mmCIF file of C-alpha atoms in Angstrom:
data_model
loop_
_atom_site.group_PDB
_atom_site.id
_atom_site.type_symbol
_atom_site.label_atom_id
_atom_site.label_comp_id
_atom_site.label_asym_id
_atom_site.label_seq_id
_atom_site.Cartn_x
_atom_site.Cartn_y
_atom_site.Cartn_z
ATOM 1 C CA MET A 26 1.495 4.551 30.673
ATOM 2 C CA GLY A 27 4.568 5.671 32.633
ATOM 3 C CA GLU A 28 5.675 9.194 33.282
ATOM 4 C CA GLY A 29 7.547 10.956 30.487
ATOM 5 C CA PHE A 30 11.082 12.294 30.649
ATOM 6 C CA PHE A 31 10.084 15.893 31.399
ATOM 7 C CA THR A 32 7.707 14.856 34.183
ATOM 8 C CA LYS A 33 10.466 12.740 35.714
ATOM 9 C CA ALA A 34 12.979 15.571 35.319
ATOM 10 C CA ILE A 35 10.686 17.884 37.271
ATOM 11 C CA HIS A 36 9.205 15.579 39.907
ATOM 12 C CA ALA A 37 11.206 12.336 40.281
ATOM 13 C CA GLY A 38 12.710 11.793 43.708
ATOM 14 C CA GLU A 39 10.707 14.582 45.308
ATOM 15 C CA GLU A 40 8.094 14.507 48.016
ATOM 16 C CA PRO A 41 6.232 17.503 49.427
ATOM 17 C CA CYS A 42 8.058 19.126 52.351
ATOM 18 C CA PRO A 43 7.097 17.123 55.466
ATOM 19 C CA THR A 44 7.189 20.229 57.668
ATOM 20 C CA THR A 45 5.351 22.778 55.529
ATOM 21 C CA GLY A 46 3.560 20.664 52.930
ATOM 22 C CA ALA A 47 5.111 22.782 50.160
ATOM 23 C CA LEU A 48 4.809 20.998 46.813
ATOM 24 C CA ASN A 49 8.309 22.041 45.764
ATOM 25 C CA PRO A 50 10.797 20.798 48.335
ATOM 26 C CA PRO A 51 13.191 23.321 49.860
ATOM 27 C CA ILE A 52 16.923 23.370 49.227
ATOM 28 C CA TYR A 53 18.530 22.236 52.466
ATOM 29 C CA GLN A 54 21.632 24.315 53.181
ATOM 30 C CA SER A 55 22.327 23.088 56.707
ATOM 31 C CA THR A 56 25.778 21.698 57.374
ATOM 32 C CA VAL A 57 24.855 19.602 60.405
ATOM 33 C CA PHE A 58 21.645 18.085 61.731
ATOM 34 C CA VAL A 59 19.975 17.818 65.152
ATOM 35 C CA PHE A 60 19.081 14.540 66.841
ATOM 36 C CA LYS A 61 16.224 13.930 69.268
ATOM 37 C CA SER A 62 18.452 11.861 71.545
ATOM 38 C CA ALA A 63 21.923 10.414 71.926
ATOM 39 C CA GLU A 64 20.447 7.030 71.016
ATOM 40 C CA GLU A 65 19.043 8.380 67.754
ATOM 41 C CA ALA A 66 22.394 10.005 66.948
ATOM 42 C CA ALA A 67 24.221 6.738 67.631
ATOM 43 C CA ALA A 68 21.830 4.805 65.384
ATOM 44 C CA ILE A 69 22.212 7.298 62.536
ATOM 45 C CA PHE A 70 26.007 7.536 62.895
ATOM 46 C CA SER A 71 26.267 3.735 62.791
ATOM 47 C CA GLU A 72 23.891 3.613 59.787
ATOM 48 C CA GLU A 73 21.448 1.431 61.727
ATOM 49 C CA ALA A 74 18.772 4.094 61.157
ATOM 50 C CA PRO A 75 18.219 6.492 58.255
ATOM 51 C CA GLY A 76 19.112 10.123 58.769
ATOM 52 C CA TYR A 77 21.604 12.840 58.100
ATOM 53 C CA VAL A 78 24.727 13.754 60.055
ATOM 54 C CA TYR A 79 26.803 16.141 57.945
ATOM 55 C CA THR A 80 25.978 17.636 54.552
ATOM 56 C CA ARG A 81 29.183 16.406 52.898
ATOM 57 C CA TRP A 82 27.910 12.890 53.627
ATOM 58 C CA GLY A 83 24.383 13.671 52.450
ATOM 59 C CA ASN A 84 21.309 15.794 53.031
ATOM 60 C CA PRO A 85 17.684 15.751 51.860
ATOM 61 C CA THR A 86 18.469 17.873 48.783
ATOM 62 C CA LEU A 87 21.255 15.528 47.671
ATOM 63 C CA SER A 88 19.056 12.488 48.317
ATOM 64 C CA MET A 89 16.333 13.959 46.090
ATOM 65 C CA LEU A 90 18.891 14.650 43.349
ATOM 66 C CA GLU A 91 20.230 11.087 43.574
ATOM 67 C CA ARG A 92 16.711 9.616 43.295
ATOM 68 C CA LYS A 93 15.935 11.932 40.373
ATOM 69 C CA LEU A 94 19.122 10.987 38.484
ATOM 70 C CA ALA A 95 18.527 7.280 39.075
ATOM 71 C CA GLU A 96 14.974 7.594 37.748
ATOM 72 C CA LEU A 97 16.049 9.576 34.675
ATOM 73 C CA GLU A 98 18.855 7.120 33.897
ATOM 74 C CA GLY A 99 16.762 4.029 34.616
ATOM 75 C CA GLY A 100 19.145 3.009 37.381
ATOM 76 C CA GLU A 101 18.680 1.494 40.799
ATOM 77 C CA ASP A 102 20.417 4.327 42.599
ATOM 78 C CA ALA A 103 22.798 7.219 42.036
ATOM 79 C CA LEU A 104 25.572 8.944 43.946
ATOM 80 C CA VAL A 105 26.357 12.646 43.769
ATOM 81 C CA THR A 106 29.695 14.031 44.923
ATOM 82 C CA ALA A 107 31.015 17.469 45.795
ATOM 83 C CA SER A 108 33.473 17.550 42.886
ATOM 84 C CA GLY A 109 34.476 15.837 39.690
ATOM 85 C CA MET A 110 37.643 14.482 41.318
ATOM 86 C CA ALA A 111 35.561 12.970 44.105
ATOM 87 C CA ALA A 112 33.444 11.235 41.460
ATOM 88 C CA VAL A 113 36.506 10.009 39.528
ATOM 89 C CA THR A 114 38.242 8.790 42.694
ATOM 90 C CA THR A 115 35.127 6.999 43.945
ATOM 91 C CA ALA A 116 34.578 5.258 40.617
ATOM 92 C CA ILE A 117 38.200 4.124 40.304
ATOM 93 C CA LEU A 118 38.530 2.952 43.903
ATOM 94 C CA THR A 119 35.465 0.735 43.533
ATOM 95 C CA LEU A 120 37.097 -1.058 40.607
ATOM 96 C CA VAL A 121 40.776 -1.536 41.470
ATOM 97 C CA GLU A 122 42.917 -2.964 44.239
ATOM 98 C CA SER A 123 46.605 -3.572 44.840
ATOM 99 C CA GLY A 124 48.120 -5.590 41.992
ATOM 100 C CA ASP A 125 45.695 -4.298 39.372
ATOM 101 C CA HIS A 126 46.612 -2.376 36.226
ATOM 102 C CA ILE A 127 44.957 0.620 34.562
ATOM 103 C CA VAL A 128 45.348 1.887 30.998
ATOM 104 C CA CYS A 129 44.598 5.609 30.771
ATOM 105 C CA SER A 130 44.749 8.310 28.126
ATOM 106 C CA LYS A 131 47.676 10.726 28.303
ATOM 107 C CA GLY A 132 45.155 13.529 27.775
ATOM 108 C CA VAL A 133 43.334 12.912 31.069
ATOM 109 C CA TYR A 134 42.548 15.791 33.465
ATOM 110 C CA THR A 135 45.643 16.760 35.490
ATOM 111 C CA GLY A 136 44.032 15.967 38.854
ATOM 112 C CA THR A 137 43.145 12.494 37.608
ATOM 113 C CA TYR A 138 46.667 12.044 36.218
ATOM 114 C CA VAL A 139 48.209 12.884 39.593
ATOM 115 C CA PHE A 140 45.787 10.567 41.421
ATOM 116 C CA LEU A 141 46.571 7.695 39.048
ATOM 117 C CA SER A 142 50.327 8.217 38.718
ATOM 118 C CA GLN A 143 51.166 9.100 42.323
ATOM 119 C CA THR A 144 48.448 8.129 44.788
ATOM 120 C CA LEU A 145 47.441 4.774 43.306
ATOM 121 C CA LYS A 146 51.093 3.867 42.744
ATOM 122 C CA ARG A 147 51.604 4.010 46.533
ATOM 123 C CA PHE A 148 48.829 1.431 46.882
ATOM 124 C CA GLY A 149 50.279 -0.995 44.361
ATOM 125 C CA VAL A 150 48.144 -0.108 41.346
ATOM 126 C CA GLU A 151 50.108 0.168 38.093
ATOM 127 C CA VAL A 152 49.034 2.698 35.454
ATOM 128 C CA ASP A 153 50.170 3.062 31.846
ATOM 129 C CA PHE A 154 49.347 6.286 30.023
ATOM 130 C CA VAL A 155 48.792 5.945 26.274
ATOM 131 C CA ASP A 156 47.542 7.932 23.302
ATOM 132 C CA GLY A 157 43.822 7.391 23.786
ATOM 133 C CA THR A 158 43.132 8.231 20.144
ATOM 134 C CA CYS A 159 45.248 5.290 18.979
ATOM 135 C CA PRO A 160 43.372 1.980 19.494
ATOM 136 C CA SER A 161 46.479 -0.117 18.834
ATOM 137 C CA GLU A 162 48.405 1.715 21.564
ATOM 138 C CA VAL A 163 45.566 1.089 24.018
ATOM 139 C CA GLU A 164 45.387 -2.577 23.004
ATOM 140 C CA GLU A 165 49.161 -3.062 23.357
ATOM 141 C CA ALA A 166 49.077 -1.665 26.897
ATOM 142 C CA ILE A 167 46.511 -4.214 28.127
ATOM 143 C CA LYS A 168 47.933 -6.815 30.519
ATOM 144 C CA PRO A 169 46.375 -9.871 32.196
ATOM 145 C CA ASN A 170 45.817 -7.789 35.357
ATOM 146 C CA THR A 171 44.290 -4.790 33.542
ATOM 147 C CA ARG A 172 41.133 -3.913 35.427
ATOM 148 C CA LEU A 173 40.231 -0.546 33.940
ATOM 149 C CA ILE A 174 40.718 1.201 30.607
#
């Protein structure tokens, strides 16, 4: 029988601390990381070897959280970001390219509205804002090149 939800919520994605053996892993608050050699640094920077460079790009605590979320959600992997806008931007940019169309609710978060209406416009992505509570308005806004609703 597999582990239950609460067991996964507590332990998934975690390993004992490799340095101290502590059962509960520490929270890593370092901004940057040390390398044993220039060669190791080059391999990690070029993603030829696993490791950490800068906390905004990842650290052991974030990696544990990503593994835990993936396990809880039954996914292959997960990605955590430093803000909601970073998450929204990442998700949208993986789905659209120049020439695509997006249908979005008029009631969207202001930061998302600005990203969609100004930033993506510069890259050739068209966005129509509609009343998201009105299915017919959403349906009418769909075009052959609509990639995201």
